[in-house]
Amino acid sequence: MPHTTSIPVGGATKPETIEAMAGNWSDFQFAPIRESQVSRAMTRRYFADLDKYTESDIVIVGAGSCGLSSAYVLGKARPDLKIAIIEAGVAPGGGAWLGGQLFSAMVMRKPADAFLREIGVPYEDEGPESSFVVVKHAALFTSTVLSKVLQFPNVKLFNATAVEDLITRKDGKGGIRIAGVVTNWTLVSMHHDDQSCMDPNTINAPVIISTTGHDGPFGAFSAKRLVSMNALSALGGMRGLDMNTAEDAIVKGTREIVPGLIIGGMELSEVDGANRMGPTFGAMALSGVKAAEEALKVFEE
Ligand code: 48N
């Protein structure tokens, strides 16, 4: 048993290690607390973050595999930029907690294994002739990239928060540029039909990366909104499953769709009419890498 010391905390003694607790439960005691301290610890930080990120440099809409991969590249490359991630679900990760048909293993086609090495996710490679690698559980990939992203001091995840519109500006050439997002807590967004006016909040930012997926209650949000505001003539509509065609098209097609708005991941399939790839995630990671690269061009100019 390693030697440990106990430090008095608010009348209780605080063992420094869990080993020090083992076997000593009889005199175990949490340091005393008042409930309002918990409330203030949460609300002070949340509202300070809301204030800080209401002017962001980049907003990522959707914390699925593409959005999180993009956030990782941006958070690492530009610690000077404020990056807000808006995720409608309480749980970020989108469709990347399982590999396909609720199986746990996740397939990534080479060369996306480079991203796995970058973030330190172990995988099984069936040899140099194999065209793919396998992460033993999709949750290992998603939890790892999420954990890395959340540790960047310049990245803030607002989960359980939906983007319910886009902030626009006239671009002086008869078109628009996107200049931020309109947000509400997701539970509020879902009840606009049965509650009177619950106006949204806003985040101004020169660059938005939208990776809201191709399905789900809010899927392809920005793509659909661009069509409804006549900034995009029509949706291309996702095509049938063709892994070889789909993944190259999504990665290479990730781009700025209208000034200020980059679309990546499966949301892009709805814009371009790209095929779907089904249960393989390499394109999501690398589309995120490309979306980050496109966003950084704005800050290099
Ligand atoms: O995982 P998704 O849905 O989206 P991607 O593009 O990151 O990854 C797609 C991938 O999971 C697949 O679909 C795989 C490869 N299968 C392909 C195929 O052929 O079937 O994540 C999107 C995230 C989700 O977490 C949503 O909750 C969130 O975006 N979201 C939003 N968050 C905030 N505001 C919104 N309006 C919104 N809409 C969706």
Coordinates of C-alpha atoms and ligand atoms in Angstrom, one line a residue:
M1 CA 0.0 0.0 0.0
P2 CA 1.7 3.3 -1.1
H3 CA 2.3 5.7 1.8
T4 CA -0.3 8.5 1.6
T5 CA -1.1 11.5 3.7
S6 CA -4.5 12.8 4.5
I7 CA -5.1 16.5 4.2
P8 CA -7.9 18.1 6.3
V9 CA -10.6 19.6 3.9
G10 CA -13.5 21.5 5.5
G11 CA -13.3 19.3 8.6
A12 CA -13.0 16.1 6.7
T13 CA -9.7 14.3 5.9
K14 CA -9.0 14.0 2.2
P15 CA -7.0 10.9 1.2
E16 CA -4.8 11.7 -1.7
T17 CA -5.3 8.5 -3.5
I18 CA -8.1 5.9 -4.0
E19 CA -5.7 3.4 -2.5
A20 CA -5.8 5.5 0.7
M21 CA -9.6 5.1 0.8
A22 CA -9.6 1.3 0.3
G23 CA -10.3 -0.4 3.6
N24 CA -10.9 2.9 5.4
W25 CA -14.5 3.5 4.6
S26 CA -15.6 3.7 8.3
D27 CA -14.1 7.2 8.7
F28 CA -14.7 8.2 5.0
Q29 CA -16.5 11.6 4.6
F30 CA -16.9 14.0 1.7
A31 CA -15.9 17.6 2.4
P32 CA -19.1 19.4 3.4
I33 CA -20.9 21.5 0.7
R34 CA -23.9 23.8 0.3
E35 CA -26.1 23.1 -2.7
S36 CA -25.9 26.7 -3.9
Q37 CA -22.1 26.2 -4.4
V38 CA -22.9 23.5 -7.0
S39 CA -25.4 25.7 -8.7
R40 CA -23.0 28.6 -8.9
A41 CA -20.1 26.3 -10.0
M42 CA -22.2 25.3 -13.0
T43 CA -24.1 28.5 -13.9
R44 CA -21.1 30.9 -13.6
R45 CA -19.1 28.8 -16.0
Y46 CA -21.9 28.2 -18.5
F47 CA -22.9 31.9 -18.7
A48 CA -19.3 33.0 -18.8
D49 CA -18.8 30.7 -21.8
L50 CA -22.0 31.9 -23.5
D51 CA -20.7 35.5 -23.1
K52 CA -17.2 34.5 -24.4
Y53 CA -18.3 32.5 -27.4
T54 CA -21.2 34.7 -28.5
E55 CA -18.4 36.2 -30.7
S56 CA -16.5 33.1 -32.1
D57 CA -14.0 32.7 -34.9
I58 CA -15.4 29.3 -36.1
V59 CA -18.7 27.6 -35.2
I60 CA -19.0 23.9 -35.9
V61 CA -22.6 22.7 -36.2
G62 CA -22.9 19.0 -35.3
A63 CA -20.5 17.0 -33.1
G64 CA -20.5 13.8 -35.1
S65 CA -17.4 12.1 -36.4
C66 CA -16.9 14.8 -39.0
G67 CA -17.5 17.8 -36.8
L68 CA -15.3 16.4 -34.0
S69 CA -12.5 15.5 -36.4
S70 CA -12.7 19.1 -37.7
A71 CA -12.7 20.5 -34.2
Y72 CA -9.6 18.5 -33.3
V73 CA -7.6 19.8 -36.3
L74 CA -8.7 23.4 -35.7
G75 CA -8.2 23.2 -31.9
K76 CA -4.6 21.9 -32.4
A77 CA -3.7 24.1 -35.3
R78 CA -5.0 27.4 -34.0
P79 CA -5.0 27.8 -30.2
D80 CA -5.6 31.5 -30.8
L81 CA -9.0 31.0 -32.4
K82 CA -12.3 30.6 -30.5
I83 CA -14.1 27.5 -31.7
A84 CA -17.7 26.8 -30.6
I85 CA -19.3 23.4 -31.3
I86 CA -23.1 23.4 -31.3
E87 CA -24.5 19.9 -30.8
A88 CA -28.3 19.2 -30.7
G89 CA -28.0 16.0 -28.7
V90 CA -27.1 15.7 -25.1
A91 CA -24.6 13.1 -26.2
P92 CA -22.1 14.3 -28.9
G93 CA -20.8 11.7 -31.4
G94 CA -23.7 11.5 -33.8
G95 CA -23.7 8.1 -35.6
A96 CA -20.2 7.1 -34.6
W97 CA -20.9 5.2 -31.4
L98 CA -21.4 1.9 -33.3
G99 CA -19.9 0.6 -36.6
G100 CA -23.0 -0.4 -38.5
Q101 CA -26.3 -2.4 -37.8
L102 CA -25.4 -1.9 -34.1
F103 CA -22.2 -3.8 -34.4
S104 CA -19.5 -2.4 -32.3
A105 CA -16.3 -2.6 -34.5
M106 CA -15.6 0.5 -36.7
V107 CA -14.0 0.2 -40.2
M108 CA -11.9 2.9 -41.6
R109 CA -10.4 2.6 -45.1
K110 CA -6.8 3.5 -45.6
P111 CA -5.4 6.2 -45.6
A112 CA -7.8 7.3 -42.8
D113 CA -5.7 5.2 -40.4
A114 CA -3.4 8.2 -40.3
F115 CA -6.0 10.1 -38.4
L116 CA -6.3 7.3 -35.9
R117 CA -2.6 7.4 -35.3
E118 CA -2.8 11.2 -35.0
I119 CA -5.3 11.0 -32.1
G120 CA -3.8 7.8 -30.6
V121 CA -6.6 5.3 -31.3
P122 CA -5.3 1.7 -31.5
Y123 CA -6.6 -0.4 -34.5
E124 CA -6.2 -3.8 -36.1
D125 CA -4.6 -3.8 -39.5
E126 CA -5.0 -7.0 -41.5
G127 CA -1.7 -6.4 -43.3
P128 CA -0.2 -4.1 -45.9
E129 CA -2.4 -5.6 -48.6
S130 CA -5.5 -4.8 -46.6
S131 CA -7.4 -1.7 -47.7
F132 CA -8.8 -0.9 -44.3
V133 CA -8.2 -1.0 -40.5
V134 CA -10.6 -1.9 -37.7
V135 CA -11.1 0.0 -34.4
K136 CA -12.3 -2.6 -32.0
H137 CA -15.2 -0.4 -30.8
A138 CA -16.5 2.7 -32.5
A139 CA -16.9 4.3 -29.1
L140 CA -13.1 4.1 -28.6
F141 CA -12.7 6.3 -31.7
T142 CA -15.5 8.7 -30.8
S143 CA -14.7 9.0 -27.1
T144 CA -11.0 9.6 -27.9
V145 CA -11.5 12.4 -30.4
L146 CA -14.2 13.9 -28.2
S147 CA -11.8 13.8 -25.2
K148 CA -9.0 15.4 -27.2
V149 CA -11.4 18.2 -28.4
L150 CA -12.8 18.9 -25.0
Q151 CA -9.3 19.4 -23.6
F152 CA -8.5 22.3 -25.9
P153 CA -8.9 25.5 -23.9
N154 CA -10.1 27.4 -27.1
V155 CA -12.9 24.9 -27.9
K156 CA -16.3 25.0 -26.2
L157 CA -19.0 22.4 -26.8
F158 CA -22.5 23.5 -26.3
N159 CA -24.4 20.2 -26.4
A160 CA -28.2 19.9 -26.0
T161 CA -28.2 23.0 -28.1
A162 CA -29.6 23.2 -31.6
V163 CA -28.8 25.6 -34.5
E164 CA -32.2 26.6 -35.7
D165 CA -31.2 29.2 -38.2
L166 CA -28.2 31.0 -39.8
I167 CA -27.2 34.6 -39.5
T168 CA -26.8 36.2 -42.9
R169 CA -25.4 39.3 -44.4
K170 CA -25.8 40.7 -48.0
D171 CA -22.5 40.2 -49.8
G172 CA -23.0 43.3 -52.0
K173 CA -23.2 41.1 -55.1
G174 CA -26.8 40.1 -54.8
G175 CA -26.0 37.1 -52.7
I176 CA -25.5 36.4 -49.0
R177 CA -22.7 35.4 -46.7
I178 CA -23.2 33.4 -43.5
A179 CA -22.1 35.3 -40.5
G180 CA -23.1 33.2 -37.5
V181 CA -25.7 30.8 -36.2
V182 CA -29.0 31.1 -34.3
T183 CA -29.3 28.8 -31.4
N184 CA -31.8 27.5 -28.9
W185 CA -31.7 24.7 -26.3
T186 CA -32.8 21.6 -28.3
L187 CA -35.8 21.0 -26.1
V188 CA -36.9 24.5 -26.7
S189 CA -36.4 24.1 -30.5
M190 CA -38.5 21.0 -30.4
H191 CA -41.5 22.8 -28.8
H192 CA -41.9 25.9 -31.0
D193 CA -45.2 24.5 -32.2
D194 CA -46.8 24.1 -28.8
Q195 CA -45.3 27.0 -26.8
S196 CA -45.6 30.7 -27.7
C197 CA -42.6 32.7 -28.8
M198 CA -39.4 31.4 -27.4
D199 CA -36.9 33.5 -29.3
P200 CA -33.4 32.1 -29.9
N201 CA -29.9 33.2 -29.1
T202 CA -27.1 34.0 -31.5
I203 CA -23.4 33.4 -32.1
N204 CA -21.6 35.7 -34.6
A205 CA -18.7 34.1 -36.5
P206 CA -17.0 34.6 -39.8
V207 CA -16.8 30.9 -40.6
I208 CA -19.4 28.1 -40.0
I209 CA -18.6 24.4 -40.6
S210 CA -21.9 22.5 -40.9
T211 CA -21.7 18.7 -40.3
T212 CA -25.2 17.8 -39.3
G213 CA -25.4 14.5 -41.1
H214 CA -27.8 13.1 -43.6
D215 CA -30.6 12.0 -41.4
G216 CA -32.1 12.4 -37.9
P217 CA -34.5 15.0 -36.7
F218 CA -32.2 17.9 -37.5
G219 CA -30.2 16.2 -40.3
A220 CA -28.7 18.2 -43.2
F221 CA -29.8 21.3 -41.4
S222 CA -27.7 24.0 -43.1
A223 CA -28.2 22.4 -46.6
K224 CA -31.9 22.5 -46.2
R225 CA -31.9 26.1 -44.8
L226 CA -29.8 27.3 -47.7
V227 CA -32.4 26.0 -50.1
S228 CA -35.3 27.5 -48.1
M229 CA -33.6 30.9 -48.2
N230 CA -32.8 30.5 -51.9
A231 CA -29.1 30.5 -51.3
L232 CA -28.9 27.1 -52.9
S233 CA -31.2 26.1 -55.8
A234 CA -32.0 22.6 -54.6
L235 CA -30.7 19.7 -52.6
G236 CA -28.8 17.1 -54.6
G237 CA -30.3 14.3 -52.5
M238 CA -28.1 11.5 -51.2
R239 CA -27.7 8.6 -53.6
G240 CA -27.6 4.9 -53.0
L241 CA -24.7 3.1 -51.2
D242 CA -21.4 2.8 -53.1
M243 CA -18.4 2.9 -50.7
N244 CA -15.8 3.4 -53.3
T245 CA -17.6 6.4 -54.9
A246 CA -19.0 7.9 -51.8
E247 CA -16.0 8.3 -49.6
D248 CA -13.8 10.0 -52.2
A249 CA -16.6 12.3 -53.2
I250 CA -17.3 13.4 -49.6
V251 CA -13.7 14.1 -48.7
K252 CA -12.7 15.8 -52.0
G253 CA -16.1 17.7 -52.1
T254 CA -15.9 19.2 -48.6
R255 CA -15.8 22.9 -49.3
E256 CA -17.3 26.4 -48.8
I257 CA -20.8 26.1 -50.2
V258 CA -21.8 29.7 -49.8
P259 CA -19.4 32.4 -48.4
G260 CA -18.9 31.7 -44.7
L261 CA -20.4 28.2 -44.7
I262 CA -18.4 25.1 -45.2
I263 CA -20.3 21.8 -45.4
G264 CA -18.7 18.4 -44.7
G265 CA -19.5 14.8 -43.7
M266 CA -22.8 13.2 -44.7
E267 CA -24.6 16.6 -44.8
L268 CA -22.6 17.2 -48.0
S269 CA -24.1 14.1 -49.7
E270 CA -27.5 16.0 -49.5
V271 CA -26.0 19.0 -51.2
D272 CA -24.1 17.3 -53.9
G273 CA -26.2 14.2 -54.4
A274 CA -23.3 12.0 -53.4
N275 CA -23.6 8.4 -52.7
R276 CA -23.7 7.1 -49.2
M277 CA -20.9 4.9 -47.9
G278 CA -22.7 3.0 -45.1
P279 CA -20.7 1.5 -42.2
T280 CA -17.2 3.0 -42.9
F281 CA -16.0 6.2 -41.3
G282 CA -12.7 7.2 -42.9
A283 CA -14.4 9.8 -45.0
M284 CA -16.0 11.4 -42.0
A285 CA -12.6 11.9 -40.3
L286 CA -10.9 13.1 -43.4
S287 CA -13.8 15.4 -44.4
G288 CA -13.3 16.9 -41.0
V289 CA -9.7 17.4 -41.7
K290 CA -10.5 19.1 -45.1
A291 CA -13.2 21.3 -43.6
A292 CA -10.7 22.5 -41.0
E293 CA -8.3 23.3 -43.8
E294 CA -10.9 25.2 -45.7
A295 CA -11.8 27.2 -42.6
L296 CA -8.2 28.0 -41.8
K297 CA -7.8 29.6 -45.3
V298 CA -10.1 32.4 -44.1
F299 CA -7.8 33.2 -41.3
E300 CA -4.6 33.0 -43.4
E301 CA -5.9 35.6 -45.9
Ligands
48N1 O1 -22.8 11.4 -37.3 P1 -23.6 12.5 -37.9 O2 -25.0 12.2 -38.3 O3 -22.9 13.2 -39.1 P2 -21.4 13.0 -39.7 O4 -21.5 13.6 -41.1 O5 -20.4 13.6 -38.7 O6 -21.2 11.4 -39.8 C1 -22.1 10.7 -40.6 C2 -21.8 9.2 -40.2 O7 -22.2 9.0 -38.9 C3 -22.6 8.4 -41.1 O8 -23.8 8.7 -41.4 C4 -22.1 7.1 -41.6 C5 -20.7 7.2 -42.2 N1 -23.0 6.4 -42.5 C6 -23.2 6.8 -43.7 C7 -24.3 6.1 -44.4 O9 -24.2 5.9 -45.6 O10 -25.3 5.8 -43.7 O11 -23.6 13.7 -36.8 C8 -24.3 14.8 -37.0 C9 -24.5 15.5 -35.7 C10 -25.5 14.8 -34.7 O12 -24.8 14.6 -33.5 C11 -26.7 15.6 -34.6 O13 -27.3 15.6 -33.3 C12 -26.1 17.0 -34.9 O14 -25.1 16.8 -35.9 N2 -27.0 18.0 -35.5 C13 -27.2 19.2 -35.0 N3 -26.6 19.9 -34.0 C14 -27.0 21.2 -33.8 N4 -27.9 21.8 -34.6 C15 -28.5 21.2 -35.6 N5 -29.4 21.8 -36.3 C16 -28.1 19.8 -35.9 N6 -28.6 18.9 -36.8 C17 -27.9 17.8 -36.5

